[in-house]
Coordinates of C-alpha atoms in Angstrom, one line a residue:
X427 CA -0.1 0.1 0.0
X428 CA 2.7 2.3 0.8
X429 CA 4.2 2.0 -2.7
X430 CA 1.0 1.3 -4.9
X431 CA -1.8 3.7 -3.1
X432 CA -2.4 6.8 -5.4
X433 CA -3.4 9.1 -2.6
X434 CA -1.7 7.5 0.6
X435 CA 1.5 6.1 -0.9
X436 CA 3.6 6.8 -3.9
X437 CA 1.3 5.8 -6.7
X438 CA 3.6 3.1 -8.3
X439 CA 1.3 1.3 -10.6
X440 CA 1.0 -2.4 -9.2
X441 CA 2.3 -3.6 -12.7
X442 CA 5.6 -1.9 -12.4
X443 CA 6.2 -3.8 -9.4
X444 CA 8.3 -7.1 -9.8
X445 CA 5.9 -9.6 -7.5
X446 CA 8.1 -12.7 -8.1
X447 CA 11.4 -10.5 -6.5
X448 CA 9.1 -9.1 -3.7
X449 CA 7.6 -12.7 -2.7
X450 CA 11.1 -14.2 -2.7
X451 CA 12.2 -11.3 -0.4
X452 CA 9.2 -11.9 1.9
X453 CA 9.8 -15.6 2.1
X454 CA 13.6 -14.6 3.3
X455 CA 11.9 -12.1 5.8
X456 CA 9.5 -14.5 7.0
X457 CA 12.0 -17.4 7.5
X458 CA 14.0 -15.1 9.6
X459 CA 11.4 -13.9 11.6
X460 CA 11.4 -10.3 10.6
X461 CA 8.0 -9.3 10.7
X462 CA 6.8 -5.4 10.5
X463 CA 4.0 -3.8 12.2
X464 CA 3.5 -0.3 12.9
X465 CA 0.5 1.9 13.6
X466 CA 0.2 5.3 11.7
X467 CA -0.9 7.9 14.4
X468 CA 0.2 10.9 12.6
X469 CA 0.9 11.7 9.0
X470 CA 4.2 10.3 7.7
X471 CA 5.7 10.7 4.2
X472 CA 5.4 7.5 1.9
X473 CA 9.3 8.0 1.6
X474 CA 9.8 7.9 5.2
X475 CA 7.9 4.8 5.7
X476 CA 9.9 3.2 2.9
X477 CA 13.2 4.1 4.9
X478 CA 12.0 2.5 8.0
X479 CA 11.2 -0.6 6.0
X480 CA 14.4 -0.7 4.3
X481 CA 16.4 -0.1 7.8
X482 CA 14.6 -2.8 9.6
X483 CA 14.7 -5.5 7.0
X484 CA 18.4 -4.4 6.1
X485 CA 17.7 -4.1 2.2
X486 CA 16.5 -1.2 -0.5
X487 CA 13.9 -1.1 -2.7
X488 CA 14.8 0.2 -6.2
X489 CA 14.0 0.6 -10.0
X490 CA 15.6 -2.1 -12.0
X491 CA 16.5 0.1 -14.9
X492 CA 16.7 -2.9 -17.2
X493 CA 13.4 -4.1 -16.6
X494 CA 11.5 -0.9 -15.2
X495 CA 10.1 -2.9 -12.4
X496 CA 10.5 -2.2 -8.8
X497 CA 12.3 -4.8 -6.5
X498 CA 13.5 -5.5 -3.1
X499 CA 17.3 -6.3 -2.6
X500 CA 18.1 -7.6 0.9
X501 CA 21.7 -7.4 2.2
X502 CA 22.5 -10.9 2.8
X503 CA 25.5 -13.3 2.1
X504 CA 23.3 -14.8 -1.1
X505 CA 25.5 -13.9 -3.9
X506 CA 28.5 -15.7 -5.9
X507 CA 31.6 -13.6 -5.8
X508 CA 32.5 -14.4 -9.1
X509 CA 29.5 -12.9 -10.6
X510 CA 30.0 -9.4 -8.9
X511 CA 31.7 -6.7 -10.9
X512 CA 35.3 -6.4 -9.6
X513 CA 37.7 -3.2 -9.3
X514 CA 41.1 -4.4 -10.4
X515 CA 44.2 -2.5 -11.6
X516 CA 43.1 -3.1 -15.2
X517 CA 39.9 -0.9 -14.6
X518 CA 41.1 1.4 -11.7
X519 CA 41.9 4.9 -13.0
X520 CA 42.5 6.7 -10.0
X521 CA 42.0 6.3 -6.3
X522 CA 41.4 9.6 -4.5
X523 CA 41.4 10.7 -0.8
X524 CA 41.8 7.4 1.1
X525 CA 41.2 7.5 4.6
X526 CA 41.3 4.9 7.4
X527 CA 38.5 5.3 10.0
X528 CA 39.4 5.8 13.9
X529 CA 38.1 3.5 16.9
X530 CA 36.8 6.6 18.2
X531 CA 34.3 6.7 15.5
X532 CA 32.8 3.5 16.4
X533 CA 30.3 2.6 18.8
X534 CA 30.2 -0.9 21.3
X535 CA 26.8 -0.7 22.6
X536 CA 23.8 -0.8 20.6
X537 CA 20.4 -0.1 22.1
X538 CA 17.3 -1.2 20.0
X539 CA 14.3 0.3 21.2
X540 CA 11.0 -1.2 20.4
X541 CA 7.2 -2.1 21.5
X542 CA 7.2 -5.8 22.8
X543 CA 4.3 -7.6 21.9
X544 CA 4.7 -10.1 24.5
X545 CA 4.8 -7.2 27.2
X546 CA 1.2 -5.7 26.0
X547 CA 3.5 -3.5 23.4
X548 CA 5.2 -1.7 26.2
X549 CA 8.4 0.0 25.2
X550 CA 11.4 -2.3 25.7
X551 CA 15.1 -2.4 25.0
X552 CA 17.6 -5.0 23.3
X553 CA 21.1 -4.5 23.7
X554 CA 24.4 -5.7 22.1
X555 CA 27.9 -5.0 23.0
X556 CA 31.5 -5.1 22.2
X557 CA 33.6 -5.4 25.2
X558 CA 36.8 -5.5 23.0
X559 CA 36.0 -2.3 21.4
X560 CA 35.3 -0.8 24.3
X561 CA 38.5 -1.7 25.9
X562 CA 40.3 -0.5 22.9
X563 CA 38.6 2.9 23.2
X564 CA 39.2 3.2 26.9
X565 CA 43.1 2.1 27.5
X566 CA 43.0 -1.6 27.0
X567 CA 41.6 -3.1 30.3
X568 CA 37.7 -3.8 31.2
X569 CA 37.9 -1.4 34.1
X570 CA 38.9 1.5 31.7
X571 CA 36.9 0.5 29.1
X572 CA 34.8 3.5 27.3
X573 CA 31.3 2.7 26.7
X574 CA 30.0 4.4 23.5
X575 CA 26.2 3.8 22.9
X576 CA 24.0 3.9 19.7
X577 CA 20.4 4.3 20.5
X578 CA 18.2 3.1 17.7
X579 CA 14.4 2.7 17.3
X580 CA 12.6 0.2 15.3
X581 CA 9.1 1.2 15.1
X582 CA 8.0 -1.8 13.1
X583 CA 9.8 -4.4 15.4
X584 CA 7.3 -6.2 18.1
X585 CA 9.2 -9.3 19.0
X586 CA 12.3 -9.2 21.2
X587 CA 14.3 -12.0 19.4
X588 CA 14.0 -10.0 16.1
X589 CA 15.0 -6.8 18.1
X590 CA 18.1 -8.8 19.6
X591 CA 19.1 -10.0 16.2
X592 CA 18.9 -6.2 14.8
X593 CA 21.0 -4.9 17.9
X594 CA 23.7 -7.4 17.1
X595 CA 23.4 -6.8 13.3
X596 CA 24.0 -3.1 13.7
X597 CA 26.6 -3.6 16.5
X598 CA 28.4 -5.5 13.7
X599 CA 28.4 -2.7 11.3
X600 CA 28.9 0.2 14.0
X601 CA 31.8 -1.3 16.0
X602 CA 34.6 -1.4 13.3
X603 CA 36.4 1.6 11.7
X604 CA 35.5 2.1 8.2
X605 CA 38.1 3.3 5.7
X606 CA 37.0 5.6 2.8
X607 CA 38.1 6.1 -0.7
X608 CA 36.9 7.5 -4.1
X609 CA 37.4 5.2 -6.7
X610 CA 37.4 6.4 -10.8
X611 CA 36.8 3.3 -12.9
X612 CA 35.9 2.6 -16.7
X613 CA 32.5 2.6 -17.5
X614 CA 32.9 -1.6 -18.1

């Protein structure tokens, strides 16, 4: 409805949605126990709902320019590395602005706030923590560890197990410093 409703959604014609792709994504999410339930008690733009859903499912909704259809791609380890386009010395033209991330830019505790269905939809909290990261940021011991908390809200989550899975998923992404670089490559 968020995508196809002409008055309350984005108004995408239903024929422009790749139903086979969406069903496969739905099956994957169902197998993971990743359900989405949210009450809209205020006016919210459709693109904001889309972003909330994409963040929870760890995926993206996009228009496939080859087919013209709207698809869902979940960020999962479901690909063959040999079929993914590679950047190699043969197609790299230039690397610009390389910088390494710093440990101080990372988090080591993630709090996921959600409304727990098992507790009459009261606000609840799931937590994941990386003690090694805290030790690195605080001088190298458990006693001197420096907690860096990232507080996240997932309004579509109603299950404690799912909230816990998401907390650990997000911690994996937030607890390691990332390098940044701009790569200029050939069109191939």
